[in-house]
Each structure stands twice: as C-alpha cells, then as structure tokens.
mmCIF file of C-alpha atoms and ligand atoms in Angstrom:
data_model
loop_
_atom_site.group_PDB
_atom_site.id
_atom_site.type_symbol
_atom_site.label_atom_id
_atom_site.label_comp_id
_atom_site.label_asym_id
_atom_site.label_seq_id
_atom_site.Cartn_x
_atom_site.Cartn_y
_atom_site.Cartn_z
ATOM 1 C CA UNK A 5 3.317 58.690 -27.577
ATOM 2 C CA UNK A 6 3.103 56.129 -24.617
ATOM 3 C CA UNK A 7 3.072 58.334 -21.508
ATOM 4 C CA UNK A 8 4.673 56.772 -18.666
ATOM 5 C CA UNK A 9 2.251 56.053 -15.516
ATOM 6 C CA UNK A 10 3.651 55.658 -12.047
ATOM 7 C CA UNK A 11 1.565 52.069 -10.942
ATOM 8 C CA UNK A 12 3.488 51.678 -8.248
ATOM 9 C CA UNK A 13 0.776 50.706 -4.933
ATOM 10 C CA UNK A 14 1.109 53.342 -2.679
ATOM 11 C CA UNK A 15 1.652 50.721 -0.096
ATOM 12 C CA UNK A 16 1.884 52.320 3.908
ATOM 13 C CA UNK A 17 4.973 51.529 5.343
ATOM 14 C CA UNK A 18 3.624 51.394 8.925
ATOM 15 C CA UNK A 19 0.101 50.230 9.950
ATOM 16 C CA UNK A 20 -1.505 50.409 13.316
ATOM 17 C CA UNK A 21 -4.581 48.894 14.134
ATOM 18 C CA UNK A 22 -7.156 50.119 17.384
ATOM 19 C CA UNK A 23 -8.574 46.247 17.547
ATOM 20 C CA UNK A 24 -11.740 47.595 19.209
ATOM 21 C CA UNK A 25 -15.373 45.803 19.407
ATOM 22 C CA UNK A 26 -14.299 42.346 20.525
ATOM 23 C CA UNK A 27 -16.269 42.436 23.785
ATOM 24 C CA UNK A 28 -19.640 43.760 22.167
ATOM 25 C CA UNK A 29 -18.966 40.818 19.643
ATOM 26 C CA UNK A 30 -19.800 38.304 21.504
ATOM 27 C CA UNK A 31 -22.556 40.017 23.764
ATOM 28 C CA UNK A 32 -24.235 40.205 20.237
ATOM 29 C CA UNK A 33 -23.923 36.572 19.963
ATOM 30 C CA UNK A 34 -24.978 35.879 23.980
ATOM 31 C CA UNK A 35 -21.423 35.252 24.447
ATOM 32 C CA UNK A 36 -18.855 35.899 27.652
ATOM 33 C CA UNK A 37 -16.559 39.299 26.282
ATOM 34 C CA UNK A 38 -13.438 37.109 26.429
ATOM 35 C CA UNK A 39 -15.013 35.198 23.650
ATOM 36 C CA UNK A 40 -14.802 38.318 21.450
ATOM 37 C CA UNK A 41 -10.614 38.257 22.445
ATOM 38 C CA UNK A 42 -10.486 34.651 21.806
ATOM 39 C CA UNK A 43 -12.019 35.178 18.228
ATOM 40 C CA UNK A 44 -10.253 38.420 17.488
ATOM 41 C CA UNK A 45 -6.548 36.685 17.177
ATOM 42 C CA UNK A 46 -8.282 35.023 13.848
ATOM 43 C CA UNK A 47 -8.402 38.743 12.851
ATOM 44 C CA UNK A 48 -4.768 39.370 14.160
ATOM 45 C CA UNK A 49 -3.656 36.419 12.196
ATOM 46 C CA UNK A 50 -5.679 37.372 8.885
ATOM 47 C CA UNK A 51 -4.425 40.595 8.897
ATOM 48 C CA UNK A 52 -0.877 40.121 9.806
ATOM 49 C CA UNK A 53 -0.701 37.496 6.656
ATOM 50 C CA UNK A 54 -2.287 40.753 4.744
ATOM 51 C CA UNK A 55 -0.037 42.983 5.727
ATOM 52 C CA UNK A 56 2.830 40.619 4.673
ATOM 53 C CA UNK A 57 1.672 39.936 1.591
ATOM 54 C CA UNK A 58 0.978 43.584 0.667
ATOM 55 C CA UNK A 59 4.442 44.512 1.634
ATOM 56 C CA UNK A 60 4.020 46.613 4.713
ATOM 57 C CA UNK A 61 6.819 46.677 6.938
ATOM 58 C CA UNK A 62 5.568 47.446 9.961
ATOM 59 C CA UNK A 63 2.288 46.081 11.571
ATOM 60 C CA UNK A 64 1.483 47.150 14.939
ATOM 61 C CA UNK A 65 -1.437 46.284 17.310
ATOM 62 C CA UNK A 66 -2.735 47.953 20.469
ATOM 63 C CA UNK A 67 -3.433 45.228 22.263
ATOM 64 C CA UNK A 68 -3.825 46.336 25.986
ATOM 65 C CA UNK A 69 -3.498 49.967 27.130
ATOM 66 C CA UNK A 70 -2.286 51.144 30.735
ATOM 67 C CA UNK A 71 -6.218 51.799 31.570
ATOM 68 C CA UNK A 72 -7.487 48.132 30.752
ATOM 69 C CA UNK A 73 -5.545 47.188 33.754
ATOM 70 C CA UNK A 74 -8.826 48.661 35.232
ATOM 71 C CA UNK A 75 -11.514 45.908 33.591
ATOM 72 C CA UNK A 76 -12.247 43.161 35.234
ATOM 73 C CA UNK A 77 -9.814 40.725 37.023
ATOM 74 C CA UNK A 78 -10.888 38.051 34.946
ATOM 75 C CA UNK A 79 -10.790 39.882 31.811
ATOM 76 C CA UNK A 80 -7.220 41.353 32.143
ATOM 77 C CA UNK A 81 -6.183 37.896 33.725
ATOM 78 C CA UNK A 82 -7.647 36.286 30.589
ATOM 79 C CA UNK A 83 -6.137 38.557 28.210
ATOM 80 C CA UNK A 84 -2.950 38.343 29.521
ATOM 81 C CA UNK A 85 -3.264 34.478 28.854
ATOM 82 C CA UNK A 86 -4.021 35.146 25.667
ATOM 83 C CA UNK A 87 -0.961 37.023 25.343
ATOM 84 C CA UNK A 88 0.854 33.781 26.626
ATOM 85 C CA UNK A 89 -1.013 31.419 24.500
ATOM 86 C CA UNK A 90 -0.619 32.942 20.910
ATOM 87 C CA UNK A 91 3.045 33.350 22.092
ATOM 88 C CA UNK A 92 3.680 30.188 21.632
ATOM 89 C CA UNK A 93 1.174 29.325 19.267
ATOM 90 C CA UNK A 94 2.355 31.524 16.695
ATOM 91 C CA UNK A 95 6.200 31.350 16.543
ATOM 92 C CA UNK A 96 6.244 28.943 13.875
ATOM 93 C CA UNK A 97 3.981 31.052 11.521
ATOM 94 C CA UNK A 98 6.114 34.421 12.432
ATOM 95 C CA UNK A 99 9.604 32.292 11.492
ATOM 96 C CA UNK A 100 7.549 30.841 8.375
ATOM 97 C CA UNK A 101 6.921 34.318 6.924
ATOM 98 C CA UNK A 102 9.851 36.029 8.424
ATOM 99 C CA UNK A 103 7.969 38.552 10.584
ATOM 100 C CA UNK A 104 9.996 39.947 13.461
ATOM 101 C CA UNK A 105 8.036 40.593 16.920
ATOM 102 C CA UNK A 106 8.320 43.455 19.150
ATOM 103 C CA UNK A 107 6.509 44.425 22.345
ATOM 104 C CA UNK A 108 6.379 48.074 23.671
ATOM 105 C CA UNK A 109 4.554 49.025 26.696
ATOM 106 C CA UNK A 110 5.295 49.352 30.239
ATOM 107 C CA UNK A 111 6.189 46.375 31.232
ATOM 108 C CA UNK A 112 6.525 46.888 35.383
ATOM 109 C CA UNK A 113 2.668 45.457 35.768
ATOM 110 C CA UNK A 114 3.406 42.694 33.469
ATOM 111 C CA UNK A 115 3.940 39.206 35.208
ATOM 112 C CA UNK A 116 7.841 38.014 34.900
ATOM 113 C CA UNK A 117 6.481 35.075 32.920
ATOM 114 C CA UNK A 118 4.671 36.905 30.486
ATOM 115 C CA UNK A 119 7.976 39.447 30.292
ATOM 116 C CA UNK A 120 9.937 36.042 29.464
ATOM 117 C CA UNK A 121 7.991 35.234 27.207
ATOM 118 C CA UNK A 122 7.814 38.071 25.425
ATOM 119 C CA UNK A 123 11.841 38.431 25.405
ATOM 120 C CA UNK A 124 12.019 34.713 24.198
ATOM 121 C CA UNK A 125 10.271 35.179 21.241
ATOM 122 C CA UNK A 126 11.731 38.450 20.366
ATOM 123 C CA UNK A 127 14.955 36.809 20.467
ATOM 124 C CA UNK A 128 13.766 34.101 18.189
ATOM 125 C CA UNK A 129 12.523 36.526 15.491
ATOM 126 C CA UNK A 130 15.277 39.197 15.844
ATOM 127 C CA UNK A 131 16.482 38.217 12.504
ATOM 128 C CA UNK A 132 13.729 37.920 10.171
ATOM 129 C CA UNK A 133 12.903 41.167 8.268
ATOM 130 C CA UNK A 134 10.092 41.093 5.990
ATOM 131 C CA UNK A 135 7.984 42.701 8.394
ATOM 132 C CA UNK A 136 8.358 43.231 12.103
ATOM 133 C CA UNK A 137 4.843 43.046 14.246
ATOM 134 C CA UNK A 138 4.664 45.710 16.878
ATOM 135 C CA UNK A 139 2.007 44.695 20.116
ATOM 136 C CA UNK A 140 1.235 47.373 22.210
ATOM 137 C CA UNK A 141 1.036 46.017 25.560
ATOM 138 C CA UNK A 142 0.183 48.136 28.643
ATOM 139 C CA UNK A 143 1.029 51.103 26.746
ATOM 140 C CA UNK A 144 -0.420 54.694 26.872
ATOM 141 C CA UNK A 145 0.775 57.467 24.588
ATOM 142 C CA UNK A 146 0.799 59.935 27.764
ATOM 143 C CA UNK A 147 2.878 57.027 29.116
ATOM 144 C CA UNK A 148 5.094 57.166 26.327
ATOM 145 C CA UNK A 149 5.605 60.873 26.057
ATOM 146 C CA UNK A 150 6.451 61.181 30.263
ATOM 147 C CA UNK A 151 8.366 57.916 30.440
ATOM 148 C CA UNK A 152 10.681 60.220 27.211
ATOM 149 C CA UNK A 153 10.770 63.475 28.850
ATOM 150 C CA UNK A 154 12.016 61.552 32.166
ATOM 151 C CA UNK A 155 14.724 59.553 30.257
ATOM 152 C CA UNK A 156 15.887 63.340 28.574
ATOM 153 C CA UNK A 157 15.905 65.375 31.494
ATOM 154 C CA UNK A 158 18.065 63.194 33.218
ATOM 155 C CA UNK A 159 20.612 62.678 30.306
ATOM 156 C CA UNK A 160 20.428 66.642 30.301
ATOM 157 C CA UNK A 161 20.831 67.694 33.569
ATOM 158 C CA UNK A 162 24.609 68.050 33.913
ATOM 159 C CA UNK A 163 24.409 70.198 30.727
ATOM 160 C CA UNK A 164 20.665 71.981 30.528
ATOM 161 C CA UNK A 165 22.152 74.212 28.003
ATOM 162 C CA UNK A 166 22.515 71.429 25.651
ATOM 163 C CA UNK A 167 18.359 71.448 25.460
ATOM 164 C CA UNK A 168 18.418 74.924 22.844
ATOM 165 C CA UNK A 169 19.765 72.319 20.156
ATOM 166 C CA UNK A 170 17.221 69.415 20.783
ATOM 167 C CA UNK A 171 15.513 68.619 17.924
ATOM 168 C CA UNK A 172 12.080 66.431 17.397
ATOM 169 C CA UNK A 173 14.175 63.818 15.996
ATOM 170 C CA UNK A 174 16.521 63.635 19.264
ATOM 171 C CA UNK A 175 12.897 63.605 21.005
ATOM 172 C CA UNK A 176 11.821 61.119 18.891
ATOM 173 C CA UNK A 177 15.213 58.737 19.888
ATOM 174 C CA UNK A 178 13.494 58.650 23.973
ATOM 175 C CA UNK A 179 10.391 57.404 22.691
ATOM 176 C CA UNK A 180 9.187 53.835 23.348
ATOM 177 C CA UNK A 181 9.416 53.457 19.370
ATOM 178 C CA UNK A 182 12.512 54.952 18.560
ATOM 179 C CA UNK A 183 13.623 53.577 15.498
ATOM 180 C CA UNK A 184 10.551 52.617 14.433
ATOM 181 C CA UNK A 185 8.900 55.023 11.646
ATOM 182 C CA UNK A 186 5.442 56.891 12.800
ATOM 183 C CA UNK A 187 2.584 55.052 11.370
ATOM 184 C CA UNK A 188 1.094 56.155 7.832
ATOM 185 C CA UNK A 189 -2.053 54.508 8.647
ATOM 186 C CA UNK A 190 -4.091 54.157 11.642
ATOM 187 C CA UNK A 191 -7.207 51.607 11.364
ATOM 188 C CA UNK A 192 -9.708 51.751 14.288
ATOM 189 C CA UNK A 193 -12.613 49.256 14.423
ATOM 190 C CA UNK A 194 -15.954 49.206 15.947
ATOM 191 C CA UNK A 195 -17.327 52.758 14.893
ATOM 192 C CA UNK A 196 -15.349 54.469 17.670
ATOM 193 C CA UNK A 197 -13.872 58.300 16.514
ATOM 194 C CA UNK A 198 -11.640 58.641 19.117
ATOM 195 C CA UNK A 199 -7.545 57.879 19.562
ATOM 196 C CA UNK A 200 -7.783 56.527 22.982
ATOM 197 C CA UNK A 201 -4.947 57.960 24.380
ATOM 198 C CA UNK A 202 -2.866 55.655 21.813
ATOM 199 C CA UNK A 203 0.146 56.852 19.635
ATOM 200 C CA UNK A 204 -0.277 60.825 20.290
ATOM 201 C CA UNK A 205 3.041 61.699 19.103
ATOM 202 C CA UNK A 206 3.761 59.396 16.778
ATOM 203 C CA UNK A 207 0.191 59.864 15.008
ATOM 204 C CA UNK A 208 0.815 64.051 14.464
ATOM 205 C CA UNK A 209 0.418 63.056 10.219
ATOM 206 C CA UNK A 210 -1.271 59.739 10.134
ATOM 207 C CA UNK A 211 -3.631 58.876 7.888
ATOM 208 C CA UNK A 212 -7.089 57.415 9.756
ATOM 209 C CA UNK A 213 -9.384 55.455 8.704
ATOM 210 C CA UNK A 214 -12.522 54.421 11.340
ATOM 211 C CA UNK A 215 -14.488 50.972 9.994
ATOM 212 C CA UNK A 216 -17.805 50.235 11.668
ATOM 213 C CA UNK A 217 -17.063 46.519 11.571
ATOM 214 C CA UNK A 218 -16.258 44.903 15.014
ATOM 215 C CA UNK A 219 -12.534 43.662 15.252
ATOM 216 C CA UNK A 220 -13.297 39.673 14.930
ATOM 217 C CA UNK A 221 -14.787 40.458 11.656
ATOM 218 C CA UNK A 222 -12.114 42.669 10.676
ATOM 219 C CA UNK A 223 -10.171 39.979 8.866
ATOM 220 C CA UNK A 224 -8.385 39.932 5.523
ATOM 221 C CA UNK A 225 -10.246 41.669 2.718
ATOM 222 C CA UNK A 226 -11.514 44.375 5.237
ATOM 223 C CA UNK A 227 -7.321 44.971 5.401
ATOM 224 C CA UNK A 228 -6.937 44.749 1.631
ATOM 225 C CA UNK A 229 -9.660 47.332 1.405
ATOM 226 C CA UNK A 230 -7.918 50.065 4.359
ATOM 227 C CA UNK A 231 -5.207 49.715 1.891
ATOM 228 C CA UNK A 232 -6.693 50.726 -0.935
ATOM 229 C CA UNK A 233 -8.220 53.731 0.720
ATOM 230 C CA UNK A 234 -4.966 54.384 2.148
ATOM 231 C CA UNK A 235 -3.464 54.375 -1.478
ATOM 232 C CA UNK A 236 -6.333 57.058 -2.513
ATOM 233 C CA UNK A 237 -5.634 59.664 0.298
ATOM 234 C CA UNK A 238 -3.837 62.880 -0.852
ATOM 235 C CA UNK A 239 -1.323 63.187 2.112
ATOM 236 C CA UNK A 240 -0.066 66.880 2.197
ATOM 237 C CA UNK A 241 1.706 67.076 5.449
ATOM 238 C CA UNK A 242 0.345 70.548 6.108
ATOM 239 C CA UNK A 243 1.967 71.772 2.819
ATOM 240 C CA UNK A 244 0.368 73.129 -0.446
ATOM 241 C CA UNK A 245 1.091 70.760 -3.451
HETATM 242 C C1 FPP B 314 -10.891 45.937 22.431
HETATM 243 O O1 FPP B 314 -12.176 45.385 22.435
HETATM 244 C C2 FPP B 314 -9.879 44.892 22.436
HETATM 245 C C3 FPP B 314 -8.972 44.664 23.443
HETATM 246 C C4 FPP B 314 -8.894 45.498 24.636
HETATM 247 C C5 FPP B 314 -8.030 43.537 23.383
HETATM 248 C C6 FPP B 314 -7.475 43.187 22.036
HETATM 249 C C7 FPP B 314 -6.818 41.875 22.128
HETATM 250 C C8 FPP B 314 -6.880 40.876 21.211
HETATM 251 C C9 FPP B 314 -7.549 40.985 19.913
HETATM 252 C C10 FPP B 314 -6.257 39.557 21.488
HETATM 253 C C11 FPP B 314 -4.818 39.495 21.828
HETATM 254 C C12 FPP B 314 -3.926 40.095 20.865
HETATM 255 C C13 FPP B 314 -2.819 39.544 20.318
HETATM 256 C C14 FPP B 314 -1.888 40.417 19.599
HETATM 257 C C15 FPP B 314 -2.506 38.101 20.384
HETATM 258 P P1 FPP B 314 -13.160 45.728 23.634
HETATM 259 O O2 FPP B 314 -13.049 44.654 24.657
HETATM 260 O O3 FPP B 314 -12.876 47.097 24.141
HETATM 261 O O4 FPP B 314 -14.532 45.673 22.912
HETATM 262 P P2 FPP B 314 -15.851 46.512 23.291
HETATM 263 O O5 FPP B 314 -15.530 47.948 23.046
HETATM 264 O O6 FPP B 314 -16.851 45.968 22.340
HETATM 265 O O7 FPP B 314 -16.166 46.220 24.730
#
C-alpha cells in the first residue's frame, strides 16, 4: 500500500534578516565601509527575488537601528542616501513581482524627504500581495516595546481596570508590527551570536540561524539554503510533541 507523504516545503511565513558584515567587507578588500552598504543591496535584491520565489510572505530587513544614528556622520548620511536611492531604483522591480513595501521605525530623526519617500512608495505598492518587504529603519526593539506600553497606558487611563483583561494579543495590536505575524526565521550574517536589541518581542519562538558569511555575499543560494535548514528544525513552541 502507497502511504501518503506530506511533501509539502515547510516554507517560513516570515523571514528577518540581521544584514551584518558589510563594513568589514570592504575593509577586507581595502575598501571605504560604505562600499560594503553599496554592495550589500545586491544581497537585498538577491534575496528578496528568493524569498518571492520560495513563497514567503513576509521579508523583513533591519536596515538601520536607533544606535547607528551614533556611527559616523558620513556613514549614517550615506546610508540614509542609500535608503533614497534604492527607493527609487527599485519600484519597478517591487510592482514587477508584486511585493508590497513597508517601513517601521521611528521615524522623528528621519529627514522629511526620506519620510516622503518612504510614504510614496508605500502608497505605490499598497496593493500588491505576493509578498510585502518589511525595512527596519531607525528601529530598536526596546523602542518598540516603550513606544507600545506608552500608546496603552494612555488608551487605558480613563479605565485602568480594563488592564486585568489585556491579553498578549491586545499587546501585540500597540506594537510597531501589529498585523504583521512574528517572524519564523531570523537569519543573522557575519558570525555575530547576538540579537542586537532587534525584534525582542516579536522573536520570543523564532527560529535562528547565524551564517559566518558577510552580508554582500549573502546572496541567493545562501537564502535557498536558510530555508532548507529552516524546513529541518523541529519547532516545539515549548510543548512536548
Ligand atoms: C551592518 O553592517 C549593516 C548595516 C548597518 C546597514 C545595512 C544596510 C544595507 C545593506 C543597505 C540598505 C538597505 C536597503 C534595504 C536598501 P556593518 O556596517 O555593521 O558591518 P560591520 O559589522 O562589518 O562593521
């Protein structure tokens, strides 16, 4: 008797991606660090293309967090103009392979330009739904998690009782990402073991995988190949199977 076998990919709903080693990328190579950011959109292009293809929903990127604002003038101005560039460099590409854009951060130390920007294209690609791409941009998940409990005490402070009922799912509705599901995968480059203050909440059951392999030469296959260890993992959610 043929015996039925589930082939279905286990394929993560939600990816996020530390993009870490771009600045010791191009020291290696006697290069200026901005090189390394320059050369590490080929690696957000590859694997946003990989991540539509697979069939992942969500991609999202953490692109600049609250501290970079302490590197270098030139380095966070540069970045920024990065930001701008690919912009409007990639719109095209995102209506091509309908892949919605989001930014999340907080935005009150981003230029009005760059916030216009930003808004612009979201608008463009509100409709598109194969995947929507998720840039973390001046974000922190302390950030995220005081920015909520703000946002809730003030909704509850005419009626404090009203707390007793509040569940993590209401919680979850004052994050930055509300609506968006928690990521099942969490890919950080460069050989770093650490979560750099990144999605703390939002990361309580994700899956992590650390790759040795500087961000610029991250790319596509390296992708393919997270996924497939993704697909291996036994995820148990603190439960016995
Ligand atoms: C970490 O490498 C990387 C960043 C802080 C910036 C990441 C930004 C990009 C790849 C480009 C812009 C992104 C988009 C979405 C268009 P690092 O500088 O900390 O590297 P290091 O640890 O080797 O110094």
């Amino acid at each position: 008797m043929n015996q039925t076998v589930d082939q279905t990919p286990r394929v993560p709903v939600h990816v996020s991606i530390i993009m870490d080693g771009n600045g010791r990328w191009a020291r290696e190579r006697g290069l200026e660090r901005v090189k390394g950011h320059f050369e590490g959109v080929k690696s957000v292009r590859a694997c946003t293309e990989a991540a539509v293809e697979a069939g992942v929903k969500y991609l999202s990127l953490f692109a600049f967090s609250e501290e970079n604002w302490n590197r270098p003038a030139q380095e966070v101005s540069s970045l920024m103009g990065l930001m701008m560039k690919s912009i409007a460099e990639e719109c095209a590409t995102l209506m091509e392979n309908g892949v919605r854009f989001r930014v999340i951060g907080n935005f009150e130390r981003l230029s009005p330009t760059l916030r216009e920007a930003i808004a612009g294209l979201e608008e463009k690609t509100r409709d598109n739904s194969r995947m929507t791409l998720v840039i973390f941009l001046s974000y922190s998940g302390k950030w995220d998690i005081l920015q909520a409990a703000k946002a809730l005490a003030a909704d509850y402070s005419s009626n404090p009782s009203g707390l007793e009922e509040l569940s993590l799912e209401d919680f979850d509705k004052y994050l930055s990402t509300a609506g968006i599901p928690d990521p099942d995968l969490l890919i950080r480059t460069s050989g770093e073991l650490r979560i750099s203050n990144f999605l703390l909440w939002q990361a309580a059951y994700t899956e992590f995988i650390f790759s040795d392999v500087l961000w610029p030469d991250f790319g596509k296959e390296r992708f393919r190949e997270a996924l497939a260890e993704y697909a291996r993992r036994d995820r148990r959610y603190g439960k016995v199977k």
